[in-house]
Coordinates of C-alpha atoms in Angstrom, one line a residue:
Chain A
X25 CA 75.6 105.5 130.3
X26 CA 75.9 108.0 127.4
X27 CA 74.4 106.7 124.2
X28 CA 75.7 108.2 120.9
X29 CA 73.5 107.9 117.8
X30 CA 75.4 108.5 114.7
X31 CA 73.8 109.7 111.4
X32 CA 73.2 108.9 108.9
X33 CA 73.9 105.2 108.9
X34 CA 75.2 105.5 105.2
X35 CA 76.5 108.1 103.5
X36 CA 77.0 108.0 99.6
X37 CA 79.3 110.6 98.2
X38 CA 81.9 111.0 95.3
X39 CA 85.6 111.9 95.5
X40 CA 86.0 115.6 95.8
X41 CA 82.8 116.2 97.7
X42 CA 82.4 117.2 101.3
X43 CA 81.3 114.8 103.8
X44 CA 79.5 115.8 107.0
X45 CA 79.0 113.1 109.7
X46 CA 77.0 113.6 113.0
X47 CA 77.3 112.1 116.4
X48 CA 74.4 113.1 118.9
X49 CA 74.7 112.1 122.6
X50 CA 72.0 111.3 125.2
X51 CA 73.6 113.8 127.6
X52 CA 76.1 116.5 127.5
X53 CA 79.7 115.3 127.5
X54 CA 82.0 116.9 129.8
X55 CA 84.9 119.0 128.5
X56 CA 83.8 117.9 124.8
X57 CA 85.6 114.6 125.4
X58 CA 84.8 113.3 122.1
X59 CA 86.6 111.4 119.5
X60 CA 86.4 110.3 116.0
X61 CA 88.0 107.1 114.5
X62 CA 88.2 105.7 110.8
X63 CA 88.1 101.9 110.1
X64 CA 88.8 100.2 107.1
X65 CA 88.1 96.5 106.5
X66 CA 90.1 94.2 108.2
X67 CA 91.9 96.7 110.4
X68 CA 91.4 98.4 113.8
X69 CA 90.0 101.8 114.1
X70 CA 92.6 104.7 113.4
X71 CA 92.2 107.9 115.7
X72 CA 91.2 111.2 113.7
X73 CA 90.2 113.6 116.0
X74 CA 90.2 113.7 119.9
X75 CA 88.9 116.5 122.6
X76 CA 86.0 117.3 120.0
X77 CA 88.4 119.3 117.4
X78 CA 92.2 118.2 117.8
X79 CA 93.4 116.2 115.0
X80 CA 95.6 113.3 115.7
X81 CA 99.4 112.9 114.6
X82 CA 99.5 112.5 110.6
X83 CA 96.0 113.1 110.2
X84 CA 95.4 115.3 107.1
X85 CA 93.8 118.6 107.3
X86 CA 90.9 117.9 105.2
X87 CA 89.6 116.1 108.5
X88 CA 88.0 118.4 111.1
X89 CA 85.9 118.3 114.1
X90 CA 83.4 120.4 115.5
X91 CA 80.7 120.6 118.2
X92 CA 80.2 120.7 121.8
X93 CA 77.6 119.6 124.7
X94 CA 75.5 116.8 122.9
X95 CA 76.2 117.8 119.1
X96 CA 79.3 117.0 117.3
X97 CA 80.3 116.9 113.7
X98 CA 83.1 115.4 111.8
X99 CA 83.8 117.1 108.3
X100 CA 86.0 115.8 105.4
X101 CA 86.4 118.6 103.2
X102 CA 87.1 116.9 99.9
X103 CA 86.9 113.3 99.9
X104 CA 89.9 111.5 98.7
X105 CA 89.4 107.8 97.2
X106 CA 91.2 106.3 100.6
X107 CA 88.7 108.3 102.9
X108 CA 85.7 105.6 102.2
X109 CA 85.4 103.6 105.2
X110 CA 83.4 103.4 108.6
X111 CA 83.7 106.5 111.1
X112 CA 83.0 106.0 114.7
X113 CA 82.5 108.7 117.3
X114 CA 83.4 108.0 121.0
X115 CA 82.9 110.3 124.2
X116 CA 85.2 109.6 127.2
X117 CA 83.5 112.4 129.4
X118 CA 82.0 110.0 131.5
X119 CA 82.7 106.1 132.3
X120 CA 81.6 103.9 131.0
X121 CA 83.2 105.0 127.8
X122 CA 80.9 104.4 124.7
X123 CA 81.1 104.4 121.0
X124 CA 78.4 105.1 118.5
X125 CA 77.0 102.5 115.8
X126 CA 79.1 104.1 113.2
X127 CA 78.6 105.9 109.8
X128 CA 79.6 103.9 106.6
X129 CA 80.9 106.5 104.1
X130 CA 80.7 104.8 100.5
X131 CA 81.4 105.5 96.9
X132 CA 78.4 107.2 95.1
Chain B
X19 CA 106.6 103.4 116.2
X20 CA 104.1 101.8 118.4
X21 CA 102.8 98.5 117.4
X22 CA 100.2 96.3 119.4
X23 CA 99.6 92.5 118.4
X24 CA 96.9 90.5 119.7
X25 CA 97.2 86.6 120.0
X26 CA 95.4 83.7 121.5
X27 CA 92.8 81.0 120.7
X28 CA 90.4 81.8 118.3
X29 CA 87.7 79.3 119.9
X30 CA 86.3 79.0 123.2
X31 CA 83.8 77.0 124.7
X32 CA 80.9 78.4 126.4
X33 CA 81.3 78.7 130.2
X34 CA 85.1 78.8 129.7
X35 CA 87.9 81.5 130.0
X36 CA 88.7 83.7 127.1
X37 CA 92.2 84.7 127.2
X38 CA 94.2 86.9 125.0
X39 CA 97.7 88.5 124.9
X40 CA 99.0 91.7 123.5
X41 CA 102.4 92.1 122.4
X42 CA 103.8 95.6 122.6
X43 CA 106.9 96.6 120.3
X44 CA 107.9 100.3 120.0
X45 CA 107.6 101.1 123.7
X46 CA 108.0 99.9 127.2
X47 CA 104.6 98.7 129.1
X48 CA 106.1 100.1 132.3
X49 CA 106.8 103.6 130.9
X50 CA 105.7 106.1 133.3
X51 CA 102.1 107.3 132.9
X52 CA 101.2 104.7 130.5
X53 CA 97.8 102.9 130.3
X54 CA 97.0 99.9 128.2
X55 CA 93.6 98.5 127.3
X56 CA 91.1 96.4 125.7
X57 CA 88.0 97.1 123.2
X58 CA 85.8 94.5 121.2
X59 CA 83.5 94.9 118.4
X60 CA 80.5 92.7 117.2
X61 CA 78.4 93.5 114.1
X62 CA 75.3 93.8 116.8
X63 CA 76.7 96.1 119.4
X64 CA 79.7 97.9 117.5
X65 CA 82.6 99.1 119.7
X66 CA 82.6 98.4 123.4
X67 CA 85.2 99.3 126.0
X68 CA 86.3 96.5 128.2
X69 CA 88.9 97.4 130.4
X70 CA 92.2 99.9 130.9
X71 CA 95.2 99.1 133.0
X72 CA 97.7 101.7 134.2
X73 CA 101.1 100.5 134.2
X74 CA 101.1 100.3 138.1
X75 CA 98.2 97.6 137.7
X76 CA 95.4 99.8 138.7
X77 CA 92.6 98.4 136.3
X78 CA 89.4 100.0 135.5
X79 CA 86.5 98.0 133.8
X80 CA 83.4 98.5 132.2
X81 CA 80.7 97.7 134.7
X82 CA 78.7 95.7 132.5
X83 CA 81.8 93.1 132.4
X84 CA 83.2 93.8 136.2
X85 CA 82.5 90.6 137.3
X86 CA 84.1 88.4 134.5
X87 CA 87.2 90.6 133.7
X88 CA 90.7 90.8 134.6
X89 CA 93.9 92.1 132.9
X90 CA 97.6 91.6 133.9
X91 CA 100.7 92.8 132.7
X92 CA 104.1 90.8 132.2
X93 CA 107.0 93.2 131.7
X94 CA 109.4 90.3 131.2
X95 CA 107.7 89.9 127.6
X96 CA 106.2 93.4 127.3
X97 CA 103.1 92.0 127.1
X98 CA 99.8 92.5 128.7
X99 CA 96.7 90.1 128.9
X100 CA 93.0 90.1 128.9
X101 CA 90.9 87.1 130.9
X102 CA 86.9 87.1 130.3
X103 CA 85.6 84.1 132.3
X104 CA 82.3 82.3 132.1
X105 CA 81.9 83.2 128.3
X106 CA 79.0 82.9 126.5
X107 CA 77.9 83.4 122.5
X108 CA 77.6 87.0 123.5
X109 CA 81.4 87.2 124.3
X110 CA 82.0 86.2 120.3
X111 CA 83.6 89.4 118.8
X112 CA 86.8 91.0 117.4
X113 CA 88.9 91.8 120.4
X114 CA 91.4 94.7 119.9
X115 CA 94.4 95.9 122.3
X116 CA 94.8 99.5 122.4
X117 CA 96.7 102.2 124.0
X118 CA 94.4 104.5 125.9
X119 CA 95.4 108.4 126.3
X120 CA 94.0 110.6 129.2
X121 CA 94.1 110.3 132.9
X122 CA 90.6 109.1 134.3
X123 CA 89.0 108.6 131.3
X124 CA 90.4 107.9 127.6
X125 CA 90.5 108.0 124.1
X126 CA 92.5 105.5 122.3
X127 CA 95.5 106.5 119.8
X128 CA 96.9 103.1 118.7
X129 CA 94.9 99.9 117.9
X130 CA 96.0 96.5 117.3
X131 CA 94.8 94.6 114.0
X132 CA 92.1 92.7 116.0
X133 CA 91.8 88.9 117.1
X134 CA 88.5 87.2 116.3
X135 CA 87.2 85.1 119.1
X136 CA 84.3 82.7 118.7
X137 CA 82.4 81.2 121.7
X138 CA 81.1 77.9 120.7
X139 CA 80.8 74.3 121.6

């Protein structure tokens, strides 16, 4: 199965700053089938990005995804207070579908 | 707007069967080309895809759980269900019902709030 490694594990930033989150795959992901999710305490994850760079419905344009092959990035251009959460990547290029272990974005 | 709500026992004994139901509102589970699924989350392993079912009943299951998992649809109640048999403490997790998007592999655009299931005697 494809193993996804997210870095950093914890990212400490201030509102207004730019956040760059990384997701690296153990094998190339077919068709760049990679998604990103945001999760807040007590809630299910919310889809942000699919197909590596397509924003999901109602997701603000400060969220963007990029990358291909084995290296993918989620960028939040200017952090808003509500963006501090855990972020997960997920590959669906090959079954079984797998997730990264998450990056916690916390307020500095 | 699509809403998913998990329900079921919060405590299951080892070796017994874990059963959860997802109630769907805002869409019919028999709509054409629609999939439904389950994902679980533990502090140790993170998010784990369990299974995806097509509206016709065809089911795709994570090979690591293949022998213990079944899914079913109840169209009269607009619900779908998950059974995991022979559970152990390793099956303790928050279980989410989800709507998968895709054809032969999926991302997930709607999630329930999750149901905590603890396996303990």
